[in-house]
mmCIF file of C-alpha atoms and ligand atoms in Angstrom:
data_model
loop_
_atom_site.group_PDB
_atom_site.id
_atom_site.type_symbol
_atom_site.label_atom_id
_atom_site.label_comp_id
_atom_site.label_asym_id
_atom_site.label_seq_id
_atom_site.Cartn_x
_atom_site.Cartn_y
_atom_site.Cartn_z
ATOM 1 C CA UNK E 1 -8.293 63.217 42.272
ATOM 2 C CA UNK E 2 -8.635 59.878 42.791
ATOM 3 C CA UNK E 3 -10.022 58.765 46.352
ATOM 4 C CA UNK E 4 -6.000 57.514 46.564
ATOM 5 C CA UNK E 5 -3.830 60.091 44.812
ATOM 6 C CA UNK E 6 -2.052 62.543 47.052
ATOM 7 C CA UNK E 7 0.390 65.644 47.202
ATOM 8 C CA UNK E 8 3.160 64.510 48.136
ATOM 9 C CA UNK E 9 4.155 66.483 51.523
ATOM 10 C CA UNK E 10 4.977 69.518 52.019
ATOM 11 C CA UNK E 11 9.189 70.524 52.484
ATOM 12 C CA UNK E 12 8.419 71.775 56.132
ATOM 13 C CA UNK E 13 6.120 71.994 58.693
ATOM 14 C CA UNK E 14 4.104 69.922 61.250
ATOM 15 C CA UNK E 15 0.569 69.491 61.117
ATOM 16 C CA UNK E 16 -1.816 67.017 62.898
ATOM 17 C CA UNK E 17 -4.117 65.744 59.654
ATOM 18 C CA UNK E 18 -4.945 62.761 62.157
ATOM 19 C CA UNK E 19 -6.504 65.081 64.961
ATOM 20 C CA UNK E 20 -8.493 66.730 61.548
ATOM 21 C CA UNK E 21 -9.416 63.933 60.151
ATOM 22 C CA UNK E 22 -10.727 62.438 63.282
ATOM 23 C CA UNK E 23 -12.498 65.760 63.832
ATOM 24 C CA UNK E 24 -14.844 65.390 60.247
ATOM 25 C CA UNK E 25 -15.324 61.526 60.078
ATOM 26 C CA UNK E 26 -13.304 61.922 56.962
ATOM 27 C CA UNK E 27 -9.782 61.120 55.179
ATOM 28 C CA UNK E 28 -8.066 61.391 52.926
ATOM 29 C CA UNK E 29 -5.731 60.632 55.635
ATOM 30 C CA UNK E 30 -2.180 58.563 54.588
ATOM 31 C CA UNK E 31 0.859 56.760 56.239
ATOM 32 C CA UNK E 32 3.405 58.342 54.415
ATOM 33 C CA UNK E 33 5.827 55.644 54.580
ATOM 34 C CA UNK E 34 10.366 56.981 54.385
ATOM 35 C CA UNK E 35 10.479 54.953 50.942
ATOM 36 C CA UNK E 36 7.920 57.327 49.762
ATOM 37 C CA UNK E 37 4.402 54.874 49.933
ATOM 38 C CA UNK E 38 1.144 56.516 50.582
ATOM 39 C CA UNK E 39 -1.304 53.330 52.670
ATOM 40 C CA UNK E 40 -4.766 54.945 52.888
ATOM 41 C CA UNK E 41 -6.643 55.076 56.258
ATOM 42 C CA UNK E 42 -9.388 54.337 56.625
ATOM 43 C CA UNK E 43 -10.839 56.908 58.759
ATOM 44 C CA UNK E 44 -14.724 56.343 57.368
ATOM 45 C CA UNK E 45 -14.932 52.649 58.571
ATOM 46 C CA UNK E 46 -13.177 54.054 61.906
ATOM 47 C CA UNK E 47 -15.188 56.425 62.570
ATOM 48 C CA UNK E 48 -18.457 54.645 61.996
ATOM 49 C CA UNK E 49 -20.579 51.928 64.414
ATOM 50 C CA UNK E 50 -18.464 48.075 63.990
ATOM 51 C CA UNK E 51 -19.001 46.449 60.683
ATOM 52 C CA UNK E 52 -19.031 41.942 60.138
ATOM 53 C CA UNK E 53 -15.368 42.002 60.580
ATOM 54 C CA UNK E 54 -15.467 44.272 63.939
ATOM 55 C CA UNK E 55 -18.268 42.321 65.263
ATOM 56 C CA UNK E 56 -15.967 39.038 64.512
ATOM 57 C CA UNK E 57 -13.814 40.584 67.099
ATOM 58 C CA UNK E 58 -16.700 41.640 69.323
ATOM 59 C CA UNK E 59 -17.967 37.774 69.704
ATOM 60 C CA UNK E 60 -14.790 37.034 70.999
ATOM 61 C CA UNK E 61 -13.774 39.124 73.492
ATOM 62 C CA UNK E 62 -13.679 37.517 77.288
ATOM 63 C CA UNK E 63 -14.348 39.635 80.707
ATOM 64 C CA UNK E 64 -12.539 43.423 80.202
ATOM 65 C CA UNK E 65 -11.360 44.086 77.654
ATOM 66 C CA UNK E 66 -8.652 46.935 76.516
ATOM 67 C CA UNK E 67 -8.403 48.444 72.983
ATOM 68 C CA UNK E 68 -5.098 49.556 72.545
ATOM 69 C CA UNK E 69 -4.642 52.656 70.350
ATOM 70 C CA UNK E 70 -8.048 52.466 70.141
ATOM 71 C CA UNK E 71 -8.479 55.369 67.638
ATOM 72 C CA UNK E 72 -12.135 57.383 67.044
ATOM 73 C CA UNK E 73 -13.323 54.060 69.354
ATOM 74 C CA UNK E 74 -16.402 51.916 67.606
ATOM 75 C CA UNK E 75 -14.983 49.306 69.751
ATOM 76 C CA UNK E 76 -14.897 50.411 72.837
ATOM 77 C CA UNK E 77 -17.953 51.739 72.401
ATOM 78 C CA UNK E 78 -19.517 48.706 70.916
ATOM 79 C CA UNK E 79 -17.580 46.510 73.499
ATOM 80 C CA UNK E 80 -19.762 48.287 76.497
ATOM 81 C CA UNK E 81 -23.744 48.362 75.006
ATOM 82 C CA UNK E 82 -22.315 44.731 74.399
ATOM 83 C CA UNK E 83 -21.822 44.686 78.679
ATOM 84 C CA UNK E 84 -18.199 44.063 78.659
ATOM 85 C CA UNK E 85 -16.200 46.644 81.576
ATOM 86 C CA UNK E 86 -13.733 47.789 78.464
ATOM 87 C CA UNK E 87 -11.550 50.812 78.089
ATOM 88 C CA UNK E 88 -9.519 52.853 75.265
ATOM 89 C CA UNK E 89 -6.324 53.796 75.182
ATOM 90 C CA UNK E 90 -4.612 56.119 72.835
ATOM 91 C CA UNK E 91 -1.704 58.874 73.043
ATOM 92 C CA UNK E 92 -3.660 61.284 71.032
ATOM 93 C CA UNK E 93 -6.421 63.479 72.285
ATOM 94 C CA UNK E 94 -9.382 63.560 69.574
ATOM 95 C CA UNK E 95 -9.185 59.713 69.243
ATOM 96 C CA UNK E 96 -10.031 59.605 73.230
ATOM 97 C CA UNK E 97 -12.239 62.718 73.161
ATOM 98 C CA UNK E 98 -14.097 61.230 69.592
ATOM 99 C CA UNK E 99 -14.353 57.608 71.989
ATOM 100 C CA UNK E 100 -16.020 59.130 74.660
ATOM 101 C CA UNK E 101 -18.211 60.968 72.537
ATOM 102 C CA UNK E 102 -19.138 57.806 70.744
ATOM 103 C CA UNK E 103 -19.604 56.241 73.983
ATOM 104 C CA UNK E 104 -17.044 54.566 75.133
ATOM 105 C CA UNK E 105 -14.768 55.031 77.543
ATOM 106 C CA UNK E 106 -10.649 56.025 77.289
ATOM 107 C CA UNK E 107 -7.804 57.058 78.602
ATOM 108 C CA UNK E 108 -5.191 59.332 77.325
ATOM 109 C CA UNK E 109 -2.538 56.848 77.917
ATOM 110 C CA UNK E 110 0.760 55.464 75.811
ATOM 111 C CA UNK E 111 0.663 51.403 75.898
ATOM 112 C CA UNK E 112 4.445 51.954 77.133
ATOM 113 C CA UNK E 113 3.156 53.785 79.959
ATOM 114 C CA UNK E 114 1.115 53.354 83.226
ATOM 115 C CA UNK E 115 -1.988 51.853 82.614
ATOM 116 C CA UNK E 116 -5.660 51.217 84.961
ATOM 117 C CA UNK E 117 -5.485 47.346 85.836
ATOM 118 C CA UNK E 118 -2.200 46.675 84.682
ATOM 119 C CA UNK E 119 -2.393 42.752 85.010
ATOM 120 C CA UNK E 120 -6.224 41.773 85.366
ATOM 121 C CA UNK E 121 -6.713 42.761 81.675
ATOM 122 C CA UNK E 122 -8.725 39.284 80.017
ATOM 123 C CA UNK E 123 -8.751 40.437 76.819
ATOM 124 C CA UNK E 124 -6.563 43.356 74.760
ATOM 125 C CA UNK E 125 -7.221 44.632 71.464
ATOM 126 C CA UNK E 126 -4.755 45.166 68.851
ATOM 127 C CA UNK E 127 -7.104 46.694 65.542
ATOM 128 C CA UNK E 128 -6.935 49.178 62.662
ATOM 129 C CA UNK E 129 -2.902 48.752 61.866
ATOM 130 C CA UNK E 130 -2.272 48.954 65.774
ATOM 131 C CA UNK E 131 0.399 45.775 65.891
ATOM 132 C CA UNK E 132 2.318 48.793 64.133
ATOM 133 C CA UNK E 133 2.085 51.149 67.633
ATOM 134 C CA UNK E 134 5.789 51.612 68.762
ATOM 135 C CA UNK E 135 7.802 50.150 65.880
ATOM 136 C CA UNK E 136 8.355 47.158 67.292
ATOM 137 C CA UNK E 137 5.814 44.630 67.118
ATOM 138 C CA UNK E 138 7.928 42.008 70.008
ATOM 139 C CA UNK E 139 8.124 44.582 71.962
ATOM 140 C CA UNK E 140 4.745 46.029 72.674
ATOM 141 C CA UNK E 141 3.769 41.843 72.658
ATOM 142 C CA UNK E 142 5.684 41.776 75.925
ATOM 143 C CA UNK E 143 4.245 45.043 77.124
ATOM 144 C CA UNK E 144 1.107 43.508 76.671
ATOM 145 C CA UNK E 145 1.943 40.113 78.080
ATOM 146 C CA UNK E 146 1.768 42.473 81.427
ATOM 147 C CA UNK E 147 -0.583 43.876 81.028
ATOM 148 C CA UNK E 148 -3.205 40.982 80.241
ATOM 149 C CA UNK E 149 -4.046 38.444 83.232
ATOM 150 C CA UNK E 150 -2.746 34.947 82.881
ATOM 151 C CA UNK E 151 -3.590 33.447 80.346
ATOM 152 C CA UNK E 152 -5.772 36.138 79.333
ATOM 153 C CA UNK E 153 -6.270 36.571 74.828
ATOM 154 C CA UNK E 154 -5.302 39.365 72.470
ATOM 155 C CA UNK E 155 -7.291 39.803 69.521
ATOM 156 C CA UNK E 156 -5.007 41.619 66.847
ATOM 157 C CA UNK E 157 -5.504 42.885 63.468
ATOM 158 C CA UNK E 158 -2.609 41.483 60.704
ATOM 159 C CA UNK E 159 -2.119 43.658 57.844
ATOM 160 C CA UNK E 160 -1.306 42.814 53.985
ATOM 161 C CA UNK E 161 -0.802 39.049 53.738
ATOM 162 C CA UNK E 162 2.851 39.303 53.079
ATOM 163 C CA UNK E 163 3.779 42.660 55.514
ATOM 164 C CA UNK E 164 6.564 42.085 57.776
ATOM 165 C CA UNK E 165 8.414 45.377 58.020
ATOM 166 C CA UNK E 166 9.652 48.227 60.723
ATOM 167 C CA UNK E 167 10.110 51.997 59.162
ATOM 168 C CA UNK E 168 9.860 55.293 60.269
ATOM 169 C CA UNK E 169 6.218 57.141 59.090
ATOM 170 C CA UNK E 170 4.264 60.440 58.544
ATOM 171 C CA UNK E 171 0.678 60.807 58.846
ATOM 172 C CA UNK E 172 -0.764 63.160 55.716
ATOM 173 C CA UNK E 173 -4.012 64.054 54.304
ATOM 174 C CA UNK E 174 -4.396 64.755 50.962
ATOM 175 C CA UNK E 175 -2.974 67.868 50.291
ATOM 176 C CA UNK E 176 0.833 67.761 51.266
ATOM 177 C CA UNK E 177 0.724 68.487 55.131
ATOM 178 C CA UNK E 178 1.864 66.041 57.285
ATOM 179 C CA UNK E 179 2.230 65.360 61.559
ATOM 180 C CA UNK E 180 5.615 64.229 62.878
ATOM 181 C CA UNK E 181 7.482 60.923 62.067
ATOM 182 C CA UNK E 182 7.360 58.211 64.530
ATOM 183 C CA UNK E 183 8.139 54.161 64.259
ATOM 184 C CA UNK E 184 5.937 51.792 62.799
ATOM 185 C CA UNK E 185 5.303 47.976 61.783
ATOM 186 C CA UNK E 186 3.378 46.441 59.725
ATOM 187 C CA UNK E 187 2.675 42.640 59.686
ATOM 188 C CA UNK E 188 1.013 40.083 58.229
ATOM 189 C CA UNK E 189 0.123 36.745 59.762
ATOM 190 C CA UNK E 190 3.161 35.026 58.942
ATOM 191 C CA UNK E 191 4.913 37.552 60.702
ATOM 192 C CA UNK E 192 3.070 38.239 63.959
ATOM 193 C CA UNK E 193 3.163 34.193 65.046
ATOM 194 C CA UNK E 194 6.432 34.178 63.975
ATOM 195 C CA UNK E 195 7.218 37.532 66.419
ATOM 196 C CA UNK E 196 4.558 35.739 69.081
ATOM 197 C CA UNK E 197 6.296 33.214 69.071
ATOM 198 C CA UNK E 198 9.374 35.234 71.082
ATOM 199 C CA UNK E 199 6.952 36.691 72.888
ATOM 200 C CA UNK E 200 5.259 35.094 75.859
ATOM 201 C CA UNK E 201 2.244 34.411 73.526
ATOM 202 C CA UNK E 202 0.957 31.097 71.639
ATOM 203 C CA UNK E 203 -1.135 31.344 68.936
ATOM 204 C CA UNK E 204 -4.866 29.834 68.790
ATOM 205 C CA UNK E 205 -7.047 31.273 66.268
ATOM 206 C CA UNK E 206 -6.969 33.381 62.605
ATOM 207 C CA UNK E 207 -9.334 33.854 60.707
ATOM 208 C CA UNK E 208 -10.204 36.189 57.978
ATOM 209 C CA UNK E 209 -12.938 38.665 57.879
ATOM 210 C CA UNK E 210 -13.622 39.828 54.853
ATOM 211 C CA UNK E 211 -10.620 41.690 52.918
ATOM 212 C CA UNK E 212 -9.177 41.500 57.111
ATOM 213 C CA UNK E 213 -7.425 39.133 59.191
ATOM 214 C CA UNK E 214 -6.894 38.385 63.307
ATOM 215 C CA UNK E 215 -4.852 36.270 65.237
ATOM 216 C CA UNK E 216 -5.834 34.931 68.565
ATOM 217 C CA UNK E 217 -3.293 34.943 71.234
ATOM 218 C CA UNK E 218 -3.459 33.374 74.439
ATOM 219 C CA UNK E 219 -0.990 34.308 77.000
ATOM 220 C CA UNK E 220 1.174 31.692 78.110
ATOM 221 C CA UNK E 221 0.424 31.964 82.366
HETATM 222 C C1 SAM C 1 -3.667 52.585 63.338
HETATM 223 S S1 SAM C 1 -4.702 53.654 64.268
HETATM 224 C C2 SAM C 1 -5.898 52.143 64.958
HETATM 225 C C3 SAM C 1 -7.289 53.035 64.955
HETATM 226 C C4 SAM C 1 -7.787 52.567 65.845
HETATM 227 N N1 SAM C 1 -7.617 51.038 66.316
HETATM 228 C C5 SAM C 1 -9.949 52.220 65.124
HETATM 229 O O1 SAM C 1 -10.496 51.393 65.483
HETATM 230 O O2 SAM C 1 -9.922 53.399 64.608
HETATM 231 C C6 SAM C 1 -3.792 53.459 65.900
HETATM 232 C C7 SAM C 1 -3.896 54.652 66.554
HETATM 233 O O3 SAM C 1 -2.267 54.038 67.649
HETATM 234 C C8 SAM C 1 -2.710 55.113 68.555
HETATM 235 N N2 SAM C 1 -1.090 55.335 69.239
HETATM 236 C C9 SAM C 1 0.218 55.474 68.739
HETATM 237 N N3 SAM C 1 1.309 55.172 69.780
HETATM 238 C C10 SAM C 1 0.361 54.217 70.289
HETATM 239 C C11 SAM C 1 1.205 54.599 71.640
HETATM 240 N N4 SAM C 1 1.873 54.687 72.556
HETATM 241 N N5 SAM C 1 -0.284 54.054 72.981
HETATM 242 C C12 SAM C 1 -1.431 53.308 72.434
HETATM 243 N N6 SAM C 1 -1.616 54.684 71.585
HETATM 244 C C13 SAM C 1 -1.000 55.158 70.786
HETATM 245 C C14 SAM C 1 -2.353 56.736 67.530
HETATM 246 O O4 SAM C 1 -2.770 57.777 68.282
HETATM 247 C C15 SAM C 1 -3.920 56.291 66.875
HETATM 248 O O5 SAM C 1 -5.613 56.303 66.581
#
């Protein structure tokens, strides 16, 4: 079986393949879309140290940074090492554990619940697909406008160039074991700019590093 091949999800039974992948630091791990697509997730990179594309984000961070959907926390740890006040938040206990073990600070919180320092963060991060959190990117951006300080910064990673979709997904391993379905979204830079235009964010910069694409958004007022 090749690296991107996987068995179809088992008919029944809810597993937590994300926890297993975070435990070993390795995939295979996929987003299984309702239409049958299997989108590979790069757990090995998430569990590694910041690469060149990550460093292009770290260089742009200002002040106190909130990493939303921090996953295993390489960015939260990297930010602390660079002298930022930084906090990762994630709903998955394994992600919070991994972030702390990597040297970062993290809390098990949903971005849609109460957060420490609301309205005071200078920068928020949405990386590695976290723009999909909640399945409604406009609602996520509106929520983040409450979380960051006036004129604060949002550094968001886009997905594939022409992506613009909201869907139900499940996380699956390569053996047909899948978690419960949850709402998700995928946005390329164009779609991200269009969504931002409906929210209190203005697009300040876009950039590409290797195969990854990012946008810097500024909170209006
Ligand atoms: C695609 S992963 C992002 C990985 C991460 N940014 C990294 O660098 O490794 C999305 C993360 O968002 C988390 N998540 C999902 N819903 C969330 C929510 N409502 N609030 C906070 N985190 C959430 C998931 O548990 C997962 O770790």
